[in-house]
PDB file of C-alpha atoms in Angstrom:
ATOM      1  CA  UNK P1139      16.403  -5.996  -9.552  1.00 62.00           C
ATOM      2  CA  UNK P1140      14.892  -6.992 -12.762  1.00 75.00           C
ATOM      3  CA  UNK P1141      13.854  -4.234 -15.047  1.00 82.00           C
ATOM      4  CA  UNK P1142      10.354  -5.411 -15.100  1.00 82.00           C
ATOM      5  CA  UNK P1143      10.035  -4.473 -11.542  1.00 86.00           C
ATOM      6  CA  UNK P1144      11.861  -1.306 -11.592  1.00 91.00           C
ATOM      7  CA  UNK P1145       9.157   1.075 -12.528  1.00 92.00           C
ATOM      8  CA  UNK P1146       6.348  -0.473  -9.933  1.00 94.00           C
ATOM      9  CA  UNK P1147       9.035  -0.467  -7.267  1.00 94.00           C
ATOM     10  CA  UNK P1148       9.650   3.257  -8.048  1.00 95.00           C
ATOM     11  CA  UNK P1149       5.983   3.994  -7.716  1.00 96.00           C
ATOM     12  CA  UNK P1150       5.227   2.136  -4.537  1.00 97.00           C
ATOM     13  CA  UNK P1151       8.440   3.134  -2.661  1.00 98.00           C
ATOM     14  CA  UNK P1152       7.852   6.143  -0.209  1.00 98.00           C
ATOM     15  CA  UNK P1153       9.047   7.245   3.164  1.00 98.00           C
ATOM     16  CA  UNK P1154       7.801   6.498   6.727  1.00 98.00           C
ATOM     17  CA  UNK P1155       5.334   9.523   6.566  1.00 98.00           C
ATOM     18  CA  UNK P1156       3.904   8.250   3.361  1.00 98.00           C
ATOM     19  CA  UNK P1157       3.161   4.860   4.809  1.00 98.00           C
ATOM     20  CA  UNK P1158       1.593   6.490   7.998  1.00 98.00           C
ATOM     21  CA  UNK P1159      -0.595   8.643   5.823  1.00 98.00           C
ATOM     22  CA  UNK P1160      -2.192   5.448   4.378  1.00 98.00           C
ATOM     23  CA  UNK P1161      -3.766   4.718   7.748  1.00 98.00           C
ATOM     24  CA  UNK P1162      -7.425   5.892   8.039  1.00 98.00           C
ATOM     25  CA  UNK P1163     -10.291   5.933  10.516  1.00 98.00           C
ATOM     26  CA  UNK P1164     -11.829   2.515  10.765  1.00 98.00           C
ATOM     27  CA  UNK P1165      -8.855   0.737   9.642  1.00 98.00           C
ATOM     28  CA  UNK P1166      -8.374  -2.815  11.180  1.00 96.00           C
ATOM     29  CA  UNK P1167      -4.582  -3.501  11.193  1.00 96.00           C
ATOM     30  CA  UNK P1168      -2.741  -6.681  11.430  1.00 92.00           C
ATOM     31  CA  UNK P1169       0.996  -6.185  12.404  1.00 92.00           C
ATOM     32  CA  UNK P1170       3.391  -9.072  11.643  1.00 91.00           C
ATOM     33  CA  UNK P1171       4.695 -10.362  14.925  1.00 85.00           C
ATOM     34  CA  UNK P1172       8.060 -11.147  16.439  1.00 82.00           C
ATOM     35  CA  UNK P1173      11.091 -10.530  14.286  1.00 85.00           C
ATOM     36  CA  UNK P1174       8.919  -9.174  11.420  1.00 91.00           C
ATOM     37  CA  UNK P1175       7.238  -6.317  13.669  1.00 92.00           C
ATOM     38  CA  UNK P1176       7.843  -3.150  11.535  1.00 96.00           C
ATOM     39  CA  UNK P1177       9.437  -1.288  14.454  1.00 95.00           C
ATOM     40  CA  UNK P1178      10.209   2.048  12.703  1.00 97.00           C
ATOM     41  CA  UNK P1179       6.493   2.292  11.535  1.00 98.00           C
ATOM     42  CA  UNK P1180       5.237   1.323  15.134  1.00 97.00           C
ATOM     43  CA  UNK P1181       7.643   3.737  16.947  1.00 97.00           C
ATOM     44  CA  UNK P1182       5.773   6.632  14.914  1.00 98.00           C
ATOM     45  CA  UNK P1183       2.333   5.061  14.644  1.00 98.00           C
ATOM     46  CA  UNK P1184       1.026   7.004  17.599  1.00 98.00           C
ATOM     47  CA  UNK P1185       1.487  10.266  15.629  1.00 98.00           C
ATOM     48  CA  UNK P1186      -1.521   9.272  13.527  1.00 98.00           C
ATOM     49  CA  UNK P1187      -3.960   9.275  16.568  1.00 98.00           C
ATOM     50  CA  UNK P1188      -5.058  12.988  16.543  1.00 98.00           C
ATOM     51  CA  UNK P1189      -6.490  12.318  12.864  1.00 98.00           C
ATOM     52  CA  UNK P1190      -8.048   8.894  13.191  1.00 98.00           C
ATOM     53  CA  UNK P1191     -10.798   7.384  15.033  1.00 98.00           C
ATOM     54  CA  UNK P1192     -11.732   3.571  15.619  1.00 98.00           C
ATOM     55  CA  UNK P1193      -8.541   2.130  14.384  1.00 98.00           C
ATOM     56  CA  UNK P1194      -8.002  -1.325  15.706  1.00 95.00           C
ATOM     57  CA  UNK P1195      -4.720  -3.128  15.699  1.00 93.00           C
ATOM     58  CA  UNK P1196      -3.849  -6.703  16.115  1.00 87.00           C
ATOM     59  CA  UNK P1197      -0.093  -7.222  17.303  1.00 85.00           C
ATOM     60  CA  UNK P1198       2.087  -9.580  19.343  1.00 79.00           C
ATOM     61  CA  UNK P1199       2.939  -8.967  22.958  1.00 75.00           C
ATOM     62  CA  UNK P1200       6.327  -7.660  22.341  1.00 77.00           C
ATOM     63  CA  UNK P1201       7.251  -4.127  21.825  1.00 76.00           C
ATOM     64  CA  UNK P1202       6.783  -1.027  23.996  1.00 85.00           C
ATOM     65  CA  UNK P1203       5.202   1.191  21.637  1.00 94.00           C
ATOM     66  CA  UNK P1204       3.523   4.329  22.332  1.00 94.00           C
ATOM     67  CA  UNK P1205       0.310   3.653  20.610  1.00 95.00           C
ATOM     68  CA  UNK P1206      -0.255   0.688  22.900  1.00 93.00           C
ATOM     69  CA  UNK P1207       0.984   2.450  26.221  1.00 93.00           C
ATOM     70  CA  UNK P1208       0.108   6.224  26.094  1.00 93.00           C
ATOM     71  CA  UNK P1209      -3.039   7.977  27.498  1.00 92.00           C
ATOM     72  CA  UNK P1210      -5.058   9.508  24.810  1.00 94.00           C
ATOM     73  CA  UNK P1211      -5.114   6.675  22.300  1.00 95.00           C
ATOM     74  CA  UNK P1212      -8.421   5.131  23.453  1.00 94.00           C
ATOM     75  CA  UNK P1213     -10.947   5.712  20.800  1.00 95.00           C
ATOM     76  CA  UNK P1214      -8.341   6.537  18.170  1.00 98.00           C
ATOM     77  CA  UNK P1215      -6.006   3.540  18.227  1.00 97.00           C
ATOM     78  CA  UNK P1216      -6.917   0.528  20.176  1.00 95.00           C
ATOM     79  CA  UNK P1217      -4.875  -2.587  20.367  1.00 91.00           C
ATOM     80  CA  UNK P1218      -5.606  -6.289  21.040  1.00 87.00           C
ATOM     81  CA  UNK P1219      -3.642  -9.552  21.231  1.00 81.00           C
ATOM     82  CA  UNK P1220      -3.848 -13.005  22.618  1.00 79.00           C
ATOM     83  CA  UNK P1221      -0.415 -12.683  23.869  1.00 78.00           C
ATOM     84  CA  UNK P1222      -0.591 -10.015  26.641  1.00 76.00           C
ATOM     85  CA  UNK P1223       2.843  -8.467  27.570  1.00 78.00           C
ATOM     86  CA  UNK P1224       4.070  -5.604  29.889  1.00 82.00           C
ATOM     87  CA  UNK P1225       3.037  -2.833  27.476  1.00 84.00           C
ATOM     88  CA  UNK P1226      -0.396  -4.255  27.261  1.00 76.00           C
ATOM     89  CA  UNK P1227      -0.851  -3.960  30.822  1.00 83.00           C
ATOM     90  CA  UNK P1228       0.153  -0.370  30.784  1.00 88.00           C
ATOM     91  CA  UNK P1229      -2.277   0.355  27.872  1.00 87.00           C
ATOM     92  CA  UNK P1230      -5.006  -1.425  29.982  1.00 86.00           C
ATOM     93  CA  UNK P1231      -4.676   1.446  32.570  1.00 90.00           C
ATOM     94  CA  UNK P1232      -5.664   3.733  29.744  1.00 90.00           C
ATOM     95  CA  UNK P1233      -8.245   1.593  28.127  1.00 89.00           C
ATOM     96  CA  UNK P1234      -6.325   1.196  24.796  1.00 89.00           C
ATOM     97  CA  UNK P1235      -5.599  -2.613  25.139  1.00 88.00           C
ATOM     98  CA  UNK P1236      -7.582  -5.819  25.127  1.00 84.00           C
ATOM     99  CA  UNK P1237      -6.863  -9.477  25.488  1.00 82.00           C
ATOM    100  CA  UNK P1238      -8.361 -11.633  22.827  1.00 76.00           C
ATOM    101  CA  UNK P1239      -9.459 -14.865  23.964  1.00 74.00           C
ATOM    102  CA  UNK P1240      -9.058 -17.746  21.557  1.00 72.00           C
ATOM    103  CA  UNK P1241      -7.308 -20.894  20.953  1.00 70.00           C
ATOM    104  CA  UNK P1242      -3.941 -20.167  19.805  1.00 69.00           C
ATOM    105  CA  UNK P1243      -3.958 -22.923  17.227  1.00 68.00           C
ATOM    106  CA  UNK P1244      -6.968 -21.387  15.747  1.00 70.00           C
ATOM    107  CA  UNK P1245      -6.171 -17.786  16.287  1.00 67.00           C
ATOM    108  CA  UNK P1246      -5.628 -16.774  12.557  1.00 70.00           C
ATOM    109  CA  UNK P1247      -8.815 -18.142  11.479  1.00 72.00           C
ATOM    110  CA  UNK P1248     -10.700 -16.697  14.442  1.00 70.00           C
ATOM    111  CA  UNK P1249      -9.300 -13.112  13.611  1.00 72.00           C
ATOM    112  CA  UNK P1250      -9.957 -13.295   9.814  1.00 71.00           C
ATOM    113  CA  UNK P1251     -13.599 -14.704  10.346  1.00 72.00           C
ATOM    114  CA  UNK P1252     -14.586 -12.521  13.387  1.00 72.00           C
ATOM    115  CA  UNK P1253     -13.237  -9.192  12.397  1.00 78.00           C
ATOM    116  CA  UNK P1254     -11.105  -9.271   9.337  1.00 87.00           C
ATOM    117  CA  UNK P1255      -8.223  -6.811   8.970  1.00 91.00           C
ATOM    118  CA  UNK P1256      -8.089  -4.637   6.017  1.00 96.00           C
ATOM    119  CA  UNK P1257      -4.416  -3.237   6.653  1.00 97.00           C
ATOM    120  CA  UNK P1258      -1.341  -5.477   6.867  1.00 96.00           C
ATOM    121  CA  UNK P1259       2.002  -3.973   8.106  1.00 97.00           C
ATOM    122  CA  UNK P1260       5.109  -5.863   8.382  1.00 96.00           C
ATOM    123  CA  UNK P1261       9.152  -5.759   8.281  1.00 96.00           C
ATOM    124  CA  UNK P1262      10.146  -7.794   5.189  1.00 97.00           C
ATOM    125  CA  UNK P1263      13.248  -8.832   3.523  1.00 96.00           C
ATOM    126  CA  UNK P1264      14.251  -6.915   0.300  1.00 96.00           C
ATOM    127  CA  UNK P1265      12.752  -7.596  -2.826  1.00 96.00           C
ATOM    128  CA  UNK P1266      14.087 -10.693  -4.616  1.00 95.00           C
ATOM    129  CA  UNK P1267      14.654 -11.504  -8.219  1.00 92.00           C
ATOM    130  CA  UNK P1268      11.102 -12.945  -8.550  1.00 94.00           C
ATOM    131  CA  UNK P1269       9.472  -9.672  -7.448  1.00 96.00           C
ATOM    132  CA  UNK P1270       8.670 -10.690  -3.894  1.00 96.00           C
ATOM    133  CA  UNK P1271       9.263  -9.318  -0.338  1.00 97.00           C
ATOM    134  CA  UNK P1272       9.231 -11.979   2.291  1.00 95.00           C
ATOM    135  CA  UNK P1273       7.897 -12.166   6.072  1.00 93.00           C
ATOM    136  CA  UNK P1274      10.399 -14.978   6.959  1.00 87.00           C
ATOM    137  CA  UNK P1275      10.158 -15.627  10.669  1.00 76.00           C
ATOM    138  CA  UNK P1276       7.425 -16.040  13.296  1.00 65.00           C
ATOM    139  CA  UNK P1277       4.514 -16.964  11.079  1.00 68.00           C
ATOM    140  CA  UNK P1278       1.608 -17.098  13.443  1.00 65.00           C
ATOM    141  CA  UNK P1279      -1.328 -15.277  11.776  1.00 72.00           C
ATOM    142  CA  UNK P1280       0.146 -13.293   9.086  1.00 80.00           C
ATOM    143  CA  UNK P1281      -0.559 -15.501   6.114  1.00 80.00           C
ATOM    144  CA  UNK P1282      -4.343 -15.598   6.942  1.00 81.00           C
ATOM    145  CA  UNK P1283      -4.687 -12.025   7.846  1.00 82.00           C
ATOM    146  CA  UNK P1284      -2.829 -10.843   4.868  1.00 86.00           C
ATOM    147  CA  UNK P1285      -5.588 -12.640   2.466  1.00 87.00           C
ATOM    148  CA  UNK P1286      -8.127 -10.345   3.920  1.00 89.00           C
ATOM    149  CA  UNK P1287      -6.238  -6.998   3.522  1.00 94.00           C
ATOM    150  CA  UNK P1288      -6.533  -4.588   0.634  1.00 95.00           C
ATOM    151  CA  UNK P1289      -3.866  -2.394   2.074  1.00 98.00           C
ATOM    152  CA  UNK P1290      -0.313  -3.786   2.457  1.00 98.00           C
ATOM    153  CA  UNK P1291       2.280  -1.563   4.000  1.00 98.00           C
ATOM    154  CA  UNK P1292       5.907  -2.832   4.316  1.00 98.00           C
ATOM    155  CA  UNK P1293       9.077  -1.763   5.968  1.00 98.00           C
ATOM    156  CA  UNK P1294      11.914  -3.119   4.237  1.00 97.00           C
ATOM    157  CA  UNK P1295      14.962  -4.398   6.520  1.00 96.00           C
ATOM    158  CA  UNK P1296      18.012  -5.624   4.707  1.00 95.00           C
ATOM    159  CA  UNK P1297      18.932  -7.664   7.921  1.00 94.00           C
ATOM    160  CA  UNK P1298      15.910  -9.914   7.705  1.00 93.00           C
ATOM    161  CA  UNK P1299      16.717 -13.182   5.990  1.00 91.00           C
ATOM    162  CA  UNK P1300      14.889 -14.921   3.562  1.00 93.00           C
ATOM    163  CA  UNK P1301      13.883 -18.368   4.781  1.00 91.00           C
ATOM    164  CA  UNK P1302      12.485 -21.532   2.964  1.00 90.00           C
ATOM    165  CA  UNK P1303       8.642 -21.537   3.771  1.00 87.00           C
ATOM    166  CA  UNK P1304       8.537 -17.861   4.519  1.00 90.00           C
ATOM    167  CA  UNK P1305       5.474 -15.679   3.432  1.00 92.00           C
ATOM    168  CA  UNK P1306       6.151 -14.360  -0.011  1.00 94.00           C
ATOM    169  CA  UNK P1307       4.466 -10.904  -0.716  1.00 96.00           C
ATOM    170  CA  UNK P1308       4.522  -9.862  -4.494  1.00 96.00           C
ATOM    171  CA  UNK P1309       5.375  -6.231  -5.295  1.00 97.00           C
ATOM    172  CA  UNK P1310       2.284  -6.071  -7.341  1.00 96.00           C
ATOM    173  CA  UNK P1311       0.165  -6.600  -4.033  1.00 96.00           C
ATOM    174  CA  UNK P1312       1.900  -3.926  -2.104  1.00 98.00           C
ATOM    175  CA  UNK P1313       0.368  -0.563  -1.448  1.00 98.00           C
ATOM    176  CA  UNK P1314       3.409   1.177  -0.240  1.00 98.00           C
ATOM    177  CA  UNK P1315       6.857   0.329   1.222  1.00 98.00           C
TER     178      UNK P1315
END
């Protein structure tokens, strides 16, 4: 890592709890999809439910996470997606999930214009020599949603590859990782 990024890197680096503490009532969160789902964050995300209200999440259909499936989340953390998997059907029993009806080719624009997100959470490849993290795979709505977010929380995963055309996220824009 270049020296110019070291101090900023040190200031923004935290642990999982530090990232979870950044979630507040009324947040509208866009989770990156597919291979870039921040699984460690999402596995513990339900723990913020007792202290928040009206948190809305957009995520892909995959992932059986407690914040999607558990009773007691409704009104605290609610989740929507145009892609409805098994976990969403379980969440539907508790009133915590909803299907977002839209044209898939226009989904990102629909989300950012209808109810913009203020928080973006993704698993990313490590910081590169240019000071960027990368969301490298499964780009469906991430780029558009990222543009509306003032809070960016990243889960760095050294196993995620950097790919040509991936979504570059400058360290300077990141709230915490």
